[in-house]
């Protein structure tokens, strides 16, 4: 039998994909959150006002990028994880954890994923 447990809060990577796909983030909310979190103090980000930072790499055309930080394959789940806790994927990364929640990360990943 399929599990009756809700998907909510479940982080197991083998949980049903279709539901998660439906729950993908909203790029417009992501754009707003990226502005709020001031990611632009370190990154140049197309479409985000005043995002001209140079400490981190430019996020131009990030949706076409094959790797996150040159090392982690750029899939939505990995990008969300990166936004929540970069060092959990690349321990020696220079990007700090920003206190981003899973839901916030989902929206931001949706925005970054459509940058071409
Ligand atoms: C204090 C500066 C700083 C802040 C603030 C910051 N980042 Fe970063 N970010 C970096 C650095 C440095 C890297 C490169 C990390 C590496 O290569 O290990 C990076 C890498 C990334 C990457 C991967 C880029 C690539 O070329 O592979 C993404 C996506 C990203 N950041 C998104 C964000 C978002 C979204 C925020 C806001 C929630 C944010 N960053 C806030 C410094 C920052």
mmCIF file of C-alpha atoms and ligand atoms in Angstrom:
data_model
loop_
_atom_site.group_PDB
_atom_site.id
_atom_site.type_symbol
_atom_site.label_atom_id
_atom_site.label_comp_id
_atom_site.label_asym_id
_atom_site.label_seq_id
_atom_site.Cartn_x
_atom_site.Cartn_y
_atom_site.Cartn_z
ATOM 1 C CA UNK A 1 0.000 0.000 0.000
ATOM 2 C CA UNK A 2 1.081 3.559 -0.561
ATOM 3 C CA UNK A 3 1.940 5.511 2.491
ATOM 4 C CA UNK A 4 -0.910 7.540 3.943
ATOM 5 C CA UNK A 5 1.461 10.053 5.440
ATOM 6 C CA UNK A 6 1.173 13.486 3.904
ATOM 7 C CA UNK A 7 4.052 14.754 1.824
ATOM 8 C CA UNK A 8 4.236 17.825 4.030
ATOM 9 C CA UNK A 9 7.579 18.057 5.785
ATOM 10 C CA UNK A 10 8.831 14.874 4.222
ATOM 11 C CA UNK A 11 12.339 15.314 2.909
ATOM 12 C CA UNK A 12 12.946 11.771 1.767
ATOM 13 C CA UNK A 13 14.242 11.845 -1.764
ATOM 14 C CA UNK A 14 12.135 8.843 -2.764
ATOM 15 C CA UNK A 15 8.826 10.553 -2.019
ATOM 16 C CA UNK A 16 6.395 10.891 -4.901
ATOM 17 C CA UNK A 17 7.642 13.254 -7.563
ATOM 18 C CA UNK A 18 4.365 14.310 -9.252
ATOM 19 C CA UNK A 19 3.062 16.113 -6.177
ATOM 20 C CA UNK A 20 6.334 17.931 -5.760
ATOM 21 C CA UNK A 21 6.306 19.004 -9.359
ATOM 22 C CA UNK A 22 2.851 20.495 -8.872
ATOM 23 C CA UNK A 23 4.114 22.332 -5.819
ATOM 24 C CA UNK A 24 6.967 24.048 -7.636
ATOM 25 C CA UNK A 25 7.517 27.633 -6.701
ATOM 26 C CA UNK A 26 6.227 30.847 -8.144
ATOM 27 C CA UNK A 27 8.911 32.842 -9.997
ATOM 28 C CA UNK A 28 7.277 36.170 -9.162
ATOM 29 C CA UNK A 29 7.348 35.439 -5.448
ATOM 30 C CA UNK A 30 10.894 34.218 -5.884
ATOM 31 C CA UNK A 31 11.921 37.496 -7.454
ATOM 32 C CA UNK A 32 10.415 39.387 -4.504
ATOM 33 C CA UNK A 33 12.153 37.137 -1.968
ATOM 34 C CA UNK A 34 15.508 37.467 -3.727
ATOM 35 C CA UNK A 35 15.116 41.234 -3.417
ATOM 36 C CA UNK A 36 14.125 40.933 0.265
ATOM 37 C CA UNK A 37 17.030 38.642 1.166
ATOM 38 C CA UNK A 38 19.387 41.047 -0.600
ATOM 39 C CA UNK A 39 21.045 38.303 -2.584
ATOM 40 C CA UNK A 40 21.983 41.149 -4.917
ATOM 41 C CA UNK A 41 24.536 42.431 -2.434
ATOM 42 C CA UNK A 42 26.734 39.559 -3.628
ATOM 43 C CA UNK A 43 25.227 38.614 -6.991
ATOM 44 C CA UNK A 44 24.309 40.319 -10.240
ATOM 45 C CA UNK A 45 20.800 38.990 -10.923
ATOM 46 C CA UNK A 46 18.820 39.912 -14.051
ATOM 47 C CA UNK A 47 15.413 41.373 -13.252
ATOM 48 C CA UNK A 48 16.213 42.108 -9.618
ATOM 49 C CA UNK A 49 16.590 45.827 -8.884
ATOM 50 C CA UNK A 50 19.963 46.911 -7.527
ATOM 51 C CA UNK A 51 21.360 43.364 -7.704
ATOM 52 C CA UNK A 52 24.864 44.208 -8.848
ATOM 53 C CA UNK A 53 27.058 42.489 -6.268
ATOM 54 C CA UNK A 54 30.356 41.010 -7.369
ATOM 55 C CA UNK A 55 31.356 38.955 -4.317
ATOM 56 C CA UNK A 56 29.447 35.975 -5.749
ATOM 57 C CA UNK A 57 29.111 34.895 -9.386
ATOM 58 C CA UNK A 58 26.596 36.538 -11.713
ATOM 59 C CA UNK A 59 23.366 34.559 -11.848
ATOM 60 C CA UNK A 60 22.678 35.564 -15.431
ATOM 61 C CA UNK A 61 21.237 32.642 -17.431
ATOM 62 C CA UNK A 62 21.389 30.481 -14.337
ATOM 63 C CA UNK A 63 18.561 28.322 -15.671
ATOM 64 C CA UNK A 64 20.908 27.118 -18.369
ATOM 65 C CA UNK A 65 23.754 26.359 -16.011
ATOM 66 C CA UNK A 66 24.620 22.654 -15.660
ATOM 67 C CA UNK A 67 26.191 22.974 -12.243
ATOM 68 C CA UNK A 68 25.668 24.879 -9.030
ATOM 69 C CA UNK A 69 28.944 26.312 -7.787
ATOM 70 C CA UNK A 70 30.621 24.301 -10.538
ATOM 71 C CA UNK A 71 30.087 21.067 -8.667
ATOM 72 C CA UNK A 72 26.474 20.108 -7.975
ATOM 73 C CA UNK A 73 24.188 19.203 -10.926
ATOM 74 C CA UNK A 74 21.664 22.009 -11.300
ATOM 75 C CA UNK A 75 18.296 20.387 -10.629
ATOM 76 C CA UNK A 76 15.475 22.137 -8.741
ATOM 77 C CA UNK A 77 15.813 20.004 -5.601
ATOM 78 C CA UNK A 78 19.536 20.637 -5.407
ATOM 79 C CA UNK A 79 19.076 24.347 -6.047
ATOM 80 C CA UNK A 80 16.526 24.579 -3.223
ATOM 81 C CA UNK A 81 18.913 22.759 -0.914
ATOM 82 C CA UNK A 82 21.702 25.108 -1.993
ATOM 83 C CA UNK A 83 19.625 28.181 -1.179
ATOM 84 C CA UNK A 84 18.707 26.822 2.256
ATOM 85 C CA UNK A 85 22.169 25.562 3.206
ATOM 86 C CA UNK A 86 24.960 25.956 0.645
ATOM 87 C CA UNK A 87 27.576 24.328 2.874
ATOM 88 C CA UNK A 88 25.509 21.136 3.078
ATOM 89 C CA UNK A 89 26.335 20.595 -0.614
ATOM 90 C CA UNK A 90 29.738 22.277 -0.881
ATOM 91 C CA UNK A 91 31.315 22.360 2.577
ATOM 92 C CA UNK A 92 34.004 24.910 1.738
ATOM 93 C CA UNK A 93 31.745 27.283 -0.196
ATOM 94 C CA UNK A 94 32.044 31.013 0.328
ATOM 95 C CA UNK A 95 28.261 31.482 0.149
ATOM 96 C CA UNK A 96 26.737 31.813 3.627
ATOM 97 C CA UNK A 97 23.492 30.206 4.717
ATOM 98 C CA UNK A 98 20.860 32.941 4.612
ATOM 99 C CA UNK A 99 18.152 31.407 6.804
ATOM 100 C CA UNK A 100 15.972 30.645 3.789
ATOM 101 C CA UNK A 101 12.992 28.330 4.437
ATOM 102 C CA UNK A 102 12.083 25.458 2.127
ATOM 103 C CA UNK A 103 9.098 27.343 0.763
ATOM 104 C CA UNK A 104 11.132 30.488 0.163
ATOM 105 C CA UNK A 105 13.845 28.408 -1.511
ATOM 106 C CA UNK A 106 11.258 26.825 -3.780
ATOM 107 C CA UNK A 107 10.091 30.224 -5.040
ATOM 108 C CA UNK A 108 13.619 31.551 -5.476
ATOM 109 C CA UNK A 109 14.680 28.394 -7.321
ATOM 110 C CA UNK A 110 11.701 28.851 -9.645
ATOM 111 C CA UNK A 111 12.869 32.373 -10.438
ATOM 112 C CA UNK A 112 16.519 31.424 -10.952
ATOM 113 C CA UNK A 113 15.546 28.362 -12.992
ATOM 114 C CA UNK A 114 13.787 30.464 -15.615
ATOM 115 C CA UNK A 115 16.684 32.880 -16.149
ATOM 116 C CA UNK A 116 17.947 32.329 -19.667
HETATM 117 C C1 LIG B 1 27.754 37.106 1.238
HETATM 118 C C2 LIG B 1 27.616 36.968 -0.203
HETATM 119 C C3 LIG B 1 26.467 36.118 -0.729
HETATM 120 C C4 LIG B 1 25.131 36.259 -0.489
HETATM 121 C C5 LIG B 1 24.440 37.262 0.436
HETATM 122 C C6 LIG B 1 24.456 35.287 -1.323
HETATM 123 N N1 LIG B 1 25.364 34.573 -2.038
HETATM 124 FE FE1 LIG B 1 24.950 33.170 -3.458
HETATM 125 N N2 LIG B 1 26.937 32.822 -3.676
HETATM 126 C C7 LIG B 1 27.951 33.526 -3.068
HETATM 127 C C8 LIG B 1 29.220 32.971 -3.466
HETATM 128 C C9 LIG B 1 30.594 33.451 -3.009
HETATM 129 C C10 LIG B 1 28.928 31.925 -4.368
HETATM 130 C C11 LIG B 1 29.921 30.976 -5.052
HETATM 131 C C12 LIG B 1 29.962 29.735 -4.192
HETATM 132 C C13 LIG B 1 30.881 28.654 -4.637
HETATM 133 O O1 LIG B 1 31.262 28.611 -5.829
HETATM 134 O O2 LIG B 1 31.199 27.815 -3.784
HETATM 135 C C14 LIG B 1 27.480 31.866 -4.482
HETATM 136 C C15 LIG B 1 26.798 30.985 -5.297
HETATM 137 C C16 LIG B 1 25.438 31.048 -5.553
HETATM 138 C C17 LIG B 1 24.762 30.277 -6.544
HETATM 139 C C18 LIG B 1 25.433 29.297 -7.504
HETATM 140 C C19 LIG B 1 26.016 30.164 -8.616
HETATM 141 C C20 LIG B 1 26.811 29.439 -9.657
HETATM 142 O O3 LIG B 1 27.384 30.122 -10.518
HETATM 143 O O4 LIG B 1 26.882 28.223 -9.649
HETATM 144 C C21 LIG B 1 23.446 30.613 -6.500
HETATM 145 C C22 LIG B 1 22.313 30.082 -7.376
HETATM 146 C C23 LIG B 1 23.308 31.598 -5.458
HETATM 147 N N3 LIG B 1 24.543 31.839 -4.907
HETATM 148 C C24 LIG B 1 22.116 32.189 -5.111
HETATM 149 C C25 LIG B 1 21.981 33.074 -4.047
HETATM 150 C C26 LIG B 1 20.700 33.572 -3.572
HETATM 151 C C27 LIG B 1 19.350 33.277 -4.194
HETATM 152 C C28 LIG B 1 20.977 34.358 -2.486
HETATM 153 C C29 LIG B 1 19.984 35.039 -1.572
HETATM 154 C C30 LIG B 1 19.125 34.139 -0.808
HETATM 155 C C31 LIG B 1 22.416 34.382 -2.324
HETATM 156 N N4 LIG B 1 22.990 33.590 -3.276
HETATM 157 C C32 LIG B 1 23.086 35.129 -1.373
HETATM 158 C C33 LIG B 1 27.810 34.583 -2.203
HETATM 159 C C34 LIG B 1 26.603 35.044 -1.707
#
